[in-house]
Short mmCIF file of C-alpha atoms in Angstrom, two decimals:
data_model
loop_
_atom_site.label_atom_id
_atom_site.label_comp_id
_atom_site.label_asym_id
_atom_site.label_seq_id
_atom_site.Cartn_x
_atom_site.Cartn_y
_atom_site.Cartn_z
CA MET A 4 23.77 76.75 -31.05
CA GLN A 5 22.87 80.19 -32.39
CA THR A 6 19.47 81.29 -33.62
CA SER A 7 18.96 82.76 -37.08
CA ILE A 8 18.37 86.16 -35.46
CA GLN A 9 21.45 86.04 -33.21
CA GLN A 10 23.12 89.04 -34.89
CA GLN A 11 20.06 91.26 -34.43
CA LEU A 12 19.74 90.25 -30.79
CA THR A 13 23.41 90.89 -30.09
CA GLU A 14 23.30 94.30 -31.76
CA ALA A 15 20.25 95.33 -29.73
CA LEU A 16 21.91 94.21 -26.49
CA ASN A 17 25.15 96.01 -27.37
CA GLN A 18 23.16 99.16 -28.03
CA ARG A 19 21.52 98.92 -24.60
CA ARG A 20 24.93 98.29 -23.03
CA SER A 21 26.48 101.35 -24.71
CA GLU A 22 23.60 103.47 -23.39
CA GLN A 23 24.12 102.08 -19.87
CA ARG A 24 20.59 100.66 -20.01
CA LEU A 25 21.30 96.94 -20.08
CA ARG A 26 19.03 95.16 -17.62
CA GLN A 27 20.34 92.22 -15.63
CA LEU A 28 18.87 89.97 -12.97
CA ASN A 29 19.99 90.52 -9.39
CA THR A 30 19.70 87.57 -7.04
CA VAL A 31 18.65 88.76 -3.61
CA ASN A 32 16.67 87.04 -0.88
CA ALA A 33 14.27 88.77 1.48
CA ILE A 34 15.22 88.14 5.09
CA SER A 35 12.48 90.38 6.47
CA ALA A 36 9.85 92.80 5.15
CA SER A 37 12.49 95.55 5.07
CA GLU A 38 15.80 93.77 4.32
CA VAL A 39 17.35 91.69 1.54
CA ALA A 40 20.59 89.73 1.37
CA GLY A 41 22.85 88.71 -1.47
CA THR A 42 26.43 88.52 -2.70
CA TYR A 43 28.10 91.78 -3.68
CA ALA A 44 31.77 92.44 -4.47
CA GLY A 45 32.51 88.81 -3.63
CA ARG A 46 31.01 88.74 -0.16
CA ARG A 47 27.66 88.17 1.46
CA GLN A 48 25.85 91.37 2.44
CA THR A 49 22.56 92.62 3.82
CA TRP A 50 20.80 95.78 2.68
CA ILE A 51 17.80 97.80 3.79
CA ASN A 52 15.35 97.38 0.92
CA PHE A 53 13.96 100.66 -0.40
CA SER A 54 12.87 99.16 -3.75
CA SER A 55 9.96 97.07 -2.49
CA ASN A 56 6.27 97.71 -3.25
CA ASP A 57 5.26 95.86 -0.07
CA TYR A 58 3.85 99.12 1.33
CA LEU A 59 2.11 97.64 4.38
CA GLY A 60 4.77 95.03 5.12
CA LEU A 61 2.24 92.20 4.75
CA SER A 62 4.50 89.87 2.74
CA HIS A 63 6.00 88.59 6.01
CA HIS A 64 2.90 88.86 8.19
CA PRO A 65 2.39 85.53 10.02
CA ASP A 66 -1.31 85.38 9.04
CA VAL A 67 -0.48 85.76 5.35
CA VAL A 68 2.40 83.29 5.44
CA ALA A 69 0.28 80.76 7.35
CA ALA A 70 -2.60 81.12 4.90
CA MET A 71 -0.32 80.35 1.97
CA ALA A 72 1.08 77.30 3.75
CA SER A 73 -2.33 75.97 4.76
CA ALA A 74 -3.98 75.97 1.31
CA GLY A 75 -3.49 72.22 0.95
CA GLN A 76 -2.05 72.36 -2.57
CA ALA A 77 0.17 74.69 -4.53
CA GLY A 78 -1.40 75.12 -7.97
CA SER A 79 -4.96 75.36 -9.28
CA LYS A 80 -4.20 72.87 -12.10
CA ALA A 81 -6.56 74.36 -14.73
CA SER A 82 -8.12 77.54 -16.07
CA PRO A 83 -10.98 79.11 -14.08
CA LEU A 84 -13.52 77.87 -16.63
CA VAL A 85 -12.40 74.24 -16.44
CA THR A 86 -11.64 73.05 -12.89
CA GLY A 87 -9.30 75.82 -11.69
CA TYR A 88 -11.85 77.93 -9.82
CA SER A 89 -12.00 76.66 -6.24
CA SER A 90 -14.01 77.75 -3.22
CA ILE A 91 -10.94 79.71 -2.12
CA HIS A 92 -11.00 81.72 -5.36
CA HIS A 93 -14.76 82.16 -5.05
CA ASP A 94 -14.54 83.38 -1.45
CA LEU A 95 -11.72 85.80 -2.28
CA ALA A 96 -13.69 87.27 -5.19
CA LEU A 97 -16.74 87.76 -2.94
CA GLN A 98 -14.61 89.29 -0.19
CA LEU A 99 -13.11 91.79 -2.63
CA ALA A 100 -16.45 92.67 -4.21
CA ASP A 101 -17.88 93.41 -0.76
CA TYR A 102 -14.78 95.39 0.31
CA LEU A 103 -14.77 97.46 -2.87
CA GLN A 104 -18.55 97.77 -3.19
CA ARG A 105 -18.55 96.35 -6.73
CA ASP A 106 -20.79 93.78 -8.41
CA ARG A 107 -18.00 91.40 -9.32
CA VAL A 108 -14.26 90.91 -9.06
CA LEU A 109 -12.41 88.68 -11.53
CA LEU A 110 -9.04 87.24 -10.49
CA PHE A 111 -6.07 87.14 -12.89
CA SER A 112 -2.64 85.54 -12.70
CA SER A 113 -1.02 89.00 -12.81
CA ALA A 114 -2.03 92.65 -12.80
CA PHE A 115 -0.35 92.99 -16.21
CA ALA A 116 -2.65 90.28 -17.60
CA ALA A 117 -5.69 91.96 -16.04
CA ASN A 118 -4.94 95.33 -17.63
CA ALA A 119 -3.80 94.03 -21.00
CA GLY A 120 -6.65 91.53 -21.22
CA ALA A 121 -9.38 93.96 -20.17
CA LEU A 122 -8.34 96.75 -22.54
CA THR A 123 -7.73 94.40 -25.46
CA THR A 124 -11.18 92.87 -24.96
CA LEU A 125 -13.22 95.93 -24.02
CA GLY A 126 -11.32 98.62 -25.91
CA ARG A 127 -12.54 97.52 -29.32
CA HIS A 128 -16.06 98.64 -28.40
CA TYR A 129 -15.03 102.30 -27.95
CA GLN A 130 -14.64 104.93 -30.62
CA HIS A 131 -11.42 106.12 -29.00
CA LEU A 132 -9.11 105.33 -26.07
CA TRP A 133 -7.14 108.02 -24.23
CA LEU A 134 -4.17 107.10 -22.02
CA ASP A 135 -2.25 109.34 -19.64
CA ARG A 136 1.29 109.87 -20.93
CA LEU A 137 2.72 108.00 -17.91
CA SER A 138 0.36 105.02 -18.11
CA HIS A 139 1.85 101.64 -17.20
CA ALA A 140 3.16 99.35 -19.95
CA SER A 141 0.30 96.88 -19.34
CA LEU A 142 -2.24 99.58 -20.21
CA LEU A 143 -0.35 100.55 -23.35
CA ASN A 144 -0.16 96.91 -24.35
CA GLY A 145 -3.92 96.52 -24.10
CA ALA A 146 -4.61 99.71 -26.03
CA ARG A 147 -2.23 98.75 -28.83
CA HIS A 148 -3.95 95.41 -29.36
CA CYS A 149 -7.62 96.35 -29.00
CA GLY A 150 -8.04 97.51 -32.61
CA ALA A 151 -9.64 100.85 -31.71
CA PRO A 152 -7.92 104.24 -32.23
CA TRP A 153 -5.95 105.36 -29.19
CA ARG A 154 -3.85 108.35 -28.21
CA ARG A 155 -1.90 109.54 -25.18
CA PHE A 156 -2.51 112.86 -23.47
CA GLY A 157 -0.13 114.97 -21.38
CA HIS A 158 0.35 113.68 -17.86
CA GLN A 159 -2.64 114.80 -15.78
CA ASP A 160 -3.50 117.41 -18.46
CA PHE A 161 -7.26 117.03 -18.32
CA ASP A 162 -7.84 120.54 -19.68
CA SER A 163 -6.15 119.59 -22.95
CA LEU A 164 -7.88 116.21 -23.00
CA GLN A 165 -11.30 117.82 -22.65
CA GLN A 166 -10.66 119.82 -25.80
CA ARG A 167 -9.49 116.74 -27.72
CA LEU A 168 -12.32 114.34 -26.86
CA GLY A 169 -14.27 113.39 -29.97
CA SER A 170 -17.77 112.15 -30.52
CA GLY A 171 -19.02 108.69 -29.70
CA SER A 172 -17.95 106.45 -26.84
CA GLN A 173 -14.58 107.35 -25.25
CA LEU A 174 -12.51 105.51 -22.65
CA VAL A 175 -10.10 107.54 -20.49
CA ILE A 176 -7.36 105.51 -18.79
CA ALA A 177 -5.29 106.67 -15.81
CA GLU A 178 -3.75 105.49 -12.53
CA SER A 179 -4.71 106.28 -8.94
CA ILE A 180 -1.01 106.63 -8.02
CA TYR A 181 1.58 106.72 -10.78
CA SER A 182 4.16 103.99 -10.41
CA MET A 183 7.31 105.98 -11.18
CA ASP A 184 6.56 109.57 -10.08
CA GLY A 185 4.34 108.60 -7.13
CA ASP A 186 1.90 111.45 -7.72
CA GLU A 187 -1.79 110.86 -7.06
CA LEU A 188 -4.49 111.22 -9.69
CA ASP A 189 -5.81 114.76 -10.18
CA HIS A 190 -9.29 113.87 -8.96
CA PHE A 191 -10.75 117.28 -9.78
CA GLY A 192 -9.64 117.04 -13.40
CA TRP A 193 -10.66 113.39 -13.66
CA ARG A 194 -14.18 114.05 -12.37
CA ARG A 195 -14.66 116.82 -14.95
CA ILE A 196 -13.93 114.35 -17.77
CA VAL A 197 -15.13 110.93 -16.69
CA GLY A 198 -18.87 110.51 -16.33
CA ALA A 199 -19.72 113.00 -19.04
CA ASP A 200 -21.92 111.80 -21.89
CA GLN A 201 -20.31 108.66 -23.42
CA VAL A 202 -17.02 109.08 -21.51
CA ASP A 203 -16.07 106.10 -19.34
CA GLY A 204 -13.09 105.81 -17.00
CA TYR A 205 -10.63 102.96 -16.44
CA LEU A 206 -8.45 103.36 -13.37
CA ASP A 207 -5.40 101.27 -12.57
CA ASP A 208 -5.38 101.13 -8.76
CA ALA A 209 -2.22 99.02 -8.44
CA HIS A 210 -0.46 101.42 -6.06
CA GLY A 211 -3.60 102.77 -4.38
CA PHE A 212 -5.35 99.57 -3.32
CA GLY A 213 -4.67 98.91 0.35
CA VAL A 214 -3.19 102.38 0.88
CA LEU A 215 -5.65 105.05 -0.27
CA GLY A 216 -8.86 105.82 1.62
CA ALA A 217 -9.74 105.56 5.29
CA GLU A 218 -10.39 101.83 4.92
CA GLY A 219 -7.71 101.15 2.32
CA ALA A 220 -10.17 100.33 -0.46
CA GLY A 221 -8.35 102.70 -2.80
CA ALA A 222 -10.13 104.15 -5.82
CA CYS A 223 -13.29 102.20 -5.05
CA GLU A 224 -13.57 104.08 -1.77
CA LEU A 225 -13.45 107.36 -3.67
CA TYR A 226 -15.75 106.45 -6.57
CA SER A 227 -18.94 104.42 -6.73
CA GLN A 228 -19.39 101.79 -9.41
CA GLN A 229 -21.73 104.17 -11.23
CA GLN A 230 -18.97 106.81 -11.29
CA LEU A 231 -16.21 104.37 -12.23
CA SER A 232 -16.99 101.08 -13.98
CA PHE A 233 -13.48 99.67 -14.47
CA VAL A 234 -10.88 99.35 -11.71
CA SER A 235 -7.84 97.09 -11.86
CA LEU A 236 -5.99 95.82 -8.79
CA ALA A 237 -2.51 94.47 -8.15
CA PHE A 238 -1.83 92.05 -5.30
CA GLY A 239 1.95 92.39 -5.48
CA LYS A 240 1.99 95.85 -3.87
CA ALA A 241 0.27 96.68 -0.56
CA THR A 242 -1.25 93.18 -0.42
CA GLY A 243 2.23 91.69 -0.29
CA VAL A 244 1.53 88.64 -2.48
CA ALA A 245 1.10 88.56 -6.30
CA GLY A 246 -1.60 88.52 -8.97
CA GLY A 247 -4.23 90.95 -10.18
CA ALA A 248 -7.96 91.51 -10.51
CA LEU A 249 -10.66 93.59 -12.16
CA ALA A 250 -13.55 95.13 -10.21
CA VAL A 251 -16.42 95.62 -12.65
CA PRO A 252 -20.21 95.61 -13.07
CA GLU A 253 -22.03 92.29 -13.47
CA SER A 254 -22.50 92.51 -17.24
CA VAL A 255 -18.83 93.41 -17.81
CA ALA A 256 -17.69 90.44 -15.71
CA ASP A 257 -19.87 88.06 -17.72
CA TYR A 258 -18.52 89.49 -20.97
CA LEU A 259 -14.88 89.13 -19.91
CA ILE A 260 -15.42 85.56 -18.74
CA ASN A 261 -16.65 84.73 -22.24
CA PHE A 262 -14.38 86.88 -24.42
CA CYS A 263 -11.14 87.77 -22.59
CA PRO A 264 -8.34 85.37 -23.71
CA GLU A 265 -6.13 86.17 -20.70
CA TYR A 266 -8.90 84.95 -18.41
CA ILE A 267 -10.20 82.05 -20.48
CA TYR A 268 -6.91 80.40 -21.46
CA SER A 269 -4.68 81.04 -18.42
CA THR A 270 -4.35 78.70 -15.48
CA ALA A 271 -6.07 80.20 -12.46
CA MET A 272 -3.84 81.69 -9.80
CA PRO A 273 -2.52 79.06 -7.35
CA LEU A 274 -4.78 78.21 -4.41
CA ALA A 275 -1.98 79.06 -1.99
CA GLN A 276 -1.70 82.49 -3.57
CA ALA A 277 -5.45 83.14 -3.40
CA SER A 278 -5.50 82.04 0.23
CA ALA A 279 -2.66 84.40 1.12
CA ILE A 280 -4.36 87.31 -0.67
CA LYS A 281 -7.57 86.61 1.25
CA ALA A 282 -5.69 86.76 4.57
CA SER A 283 -3.95 89.97 3.51
CA VAL A 284 -7.20 91.67 2.48
CA THR A 285 -8.71 90.69 5.85
CA LEU A 286 -5.80 92.46 7.55
CA MET A 287 -6.24 95.53 5.35
CA GLN A 288 -9.84 95.86 6.55
CA SER A 289 -8.94 95.44 10.22
CA ALA A 290 -7.81 97.83 12.94
CA GLU A 291 -4.28 96.58 12.29
CA GLY A 292 -4.61 97.61 8.66
CA ARG A 293 -5.60 101.13 9.70
CA LEU A 294 -2.62 101.31 12.05
CA ARG A 295 -0.27 100.16 9.32
CA ARG A 296 -1.56 102.83 6.94
CA ALA A 297 -1.09 105.46 9.64
CA LEU A 298 2.47 104.28 10.25
CA LEU A 299 3.18 104.39 6.52
CA ARG A 300 2.06 108.01 6.43
CA GLU A 301 4.45 108.75 9.31
CA ARG A 302 7.38 107.21 7.41
CA ILE A 303 6.50 109.19 4.27
CA GLU A 304 6.38 112.44 6.24
CA GLN A 305 9.65 111.62 8.00
CA PHE A 306 11.41 111.07 4.68
CA LYS A 307 9.94 114.14 2.99
CA SER A 308 10.60 116.52 5.87
CA GLY A 309 14.11 115.14 6.41
CA CYS A 310 15.05 115.56 2.74
CA GLN A 311 13.53 119.02 2.58
CA ALA A 312 15.44 120.15 5.66
CA LEU A 313 18.69 119.14 3.94
CA GLY A 314 17.69 120.56 0.57
CA LEU A 315 17.75 117.17 -1.15
CA PRO A 316 15.99 117.23 -4.55
CA ILE A 317 13.09 114.80 -4.19
CA THR A 318 9.98 114.75 -6.35
CA ALA A 319 6.68 116.31 -5.28
CA SER A 320 5.00 113.12 -4.12
CA ASN A 321 2.89 112.45 -1.04
CA SER A 322 2.74 108.69 -1.61
CA ALA A 323 5.03 105.85 -0.58
CA ILE A 324 6.78 106.26 -3.95
CA GLN A 325 9.45 108.95 -3.71
CA GLY A 326 11.84 109.91 -6.47
CA VAL A 327 15.28 111.44 -6.82
CA ILE A 328 15.58 112.41 -10.48
CA VAL A 329 19.17 112.91 -11.63
CA GLY A 330 18.63 112.93 -15.42
CA ALA A 331 21.59 111.02 -16.84
CA ASP A 332 21.57 107.22 -16.75
CA ARG A 333 25.18 107.13 -15.54
CA LYS A 334 24.42 109.38 -12.57
CA ALA A 335 21.46 107.22 -11.54
CA LEU A 336 23.65 104.11 -11.61
CA GLU A 337 26.39 105.82 -9.62
CA LEU A 338 23.92 107.03 -7.01
CA SER A 339 22.43 103.55 -6.69
CA GLU A 340 25.92 102.10 -6.20
CA ALA A 341 26.75 104.72 -3.56
CA LEU A 342 23.66 103.76 -1.59
CA ARG A 343 24.42 100.06 -1.99
CA ALA A 344 27.85 100.64 -0.47
CA ALA A 345 26.05 102.34 2.43
CA GLY A 346 23.87 99.28 3.04
CA ILE A 347 20.80 100.41 1.08
CA TRP A 348 19.24 98.60 -1.87
CA CYS A 349 17.61 101.14 -4.17
CA SER A 350 17.68 100.39 -7.88
CA ALA A 351 18.32 102.94 -10.62
CA ILE A 352 15.36 103.40 -12.97
CA ARG A 353 16.30 104.37 -16.52
CA PRO A 354 14.58 104.85 -19.87
CA PRO A 355 12.57 103.33 -21.47
CA THR A 356 10.87 102.66 -18.10
CA VAL A 357 10.85 106.43 -17.51
CA PRO A 358 11.00 109.27 -20.07
CA GLU A 359 14.31 110.26 -21.65
CA GLY A 360 16.44 112.46 -19.43
CA SER A 361 14.66 111.46 -16.23
CA ALA A 362 16.75 108.56 -14.91
CA ARG A 363 16.27 108.31 -11.18
CA LEU A 364 16.18 106.45 -7.95
CA ARG A 365 12.68 105.21 -7.22
CA ILE A 366 12.49 105.04 -3.43
CA THR A 367 9.63 103.15 -1.84
CA LEU A 368 8.76 103.52 1.83
CA THR A 369 6.89 100.87 3.78
CA THR A 370 5.35 100.27 7.16
CA ALA A 371 8.11 97.74 7.79
CA HIS A 372 10.82 100.41 7.72
CA SER A 373 11.90 101.65 11.12
CA GLU A 374 12.45 105.30 11.94
CA SER A 375 16.20 104.66 12.12
CA GLN A 376 16.24 102.95 8.71
CA VAL A 377 14.55 105.94 7.06
CA ALA A 378 16.98 108.27 8.86
CA HIS A 379 19.87 106.18 7.51
CA LEU A 380 18.49 106.54 3.96
CA ILE A 381 18.25 110.33 4.31
CA ASN A 382 21.80 110.49 5.64
CA ALA A 383 23.11 108.26 2.82
CA LEU A 384 21.49 110.52 0.21
CA ASP A 385 23.06 113.54 1.89
CA GLN A 386 26.49 111.87 1.87
CA ALA A 387 26.07 111.12 -1.85
CA ARG A 388 24.96 114.69 -2.58
CA GLU A 389 27.68 115.25 -5.20
CA LYS A 390 26.05 112.55 -7.36
CA LEU A 391 22.62 114.21 -7.34
#
């Protein structure tokens, strides 16, 4: 049976295919925090995974796995405002609020829902919203649907933004670490803008939470609640699980509970998931968490220095997200295939996920990677130099 819009769908897919931008699902199974397995070229293979956001390797930590298994039930069975908010959810929210030094933390089924829901709900109360040019799709989605005027500004160009800010309440939206380029927020520029009269800041801390700061508290370790009222979190990155949250003042939390559709009408995150996140956050705050962050920094430095010694063209990033920008979509796909043949899983990232002409490999380093695995990646990139 074909839908009435089948022709339009087929044409759109054919267009993506002709541009070498057709997305397809890849079935792979994690066999450790640093390796995946699947079928390729007709046979079963294992690859070192350099496309994972599991920065601290906590997805396979025995404490996290045990916490998920011991929750007693899988799902929460209702929205948070009906019967879906358990003592496990309550304890996790309190733990996070204490860790981040915020009044309240609201849990969401995904970080996308947290961003889109918060900006759609809160954005309408501002005279204008300003989003960094490289803001995540979830932030753009929220801005588009809030009903208030919004514009994008040049990536990290706070000088230009300062000249463009209008009168009345303004909301400036950025990320602590940008998901594709891996560069950290220009804190000097941000501080000059946010906190000025009627200028609030909203920071997506998806790739900073668990990694940034001496204690891993990310943006909340760098800014007090008075300096930064809105911080979003993602639990599918350094936490190693899934889901999202918003760290906000008391009055904002009460407002979102009453007016944010994504919170009101969505089933609460599964109890097993909340339990696993709680165990992961406990590890982040521990001596082991500090050791894992230190080891991650060592792996980042090993990769950067190794690539620089060989003259490999990597992006200027000091985070776990490292990029090799090749420009053309075809070249990114060929480079990804060359690495796959060398036993490395590293997906090609193409427009519209990244700007036109900036197709790339997005390499992510984790605590779980061994020194020899990172060395193998550097060598594989060197061997594929003609595709760069």
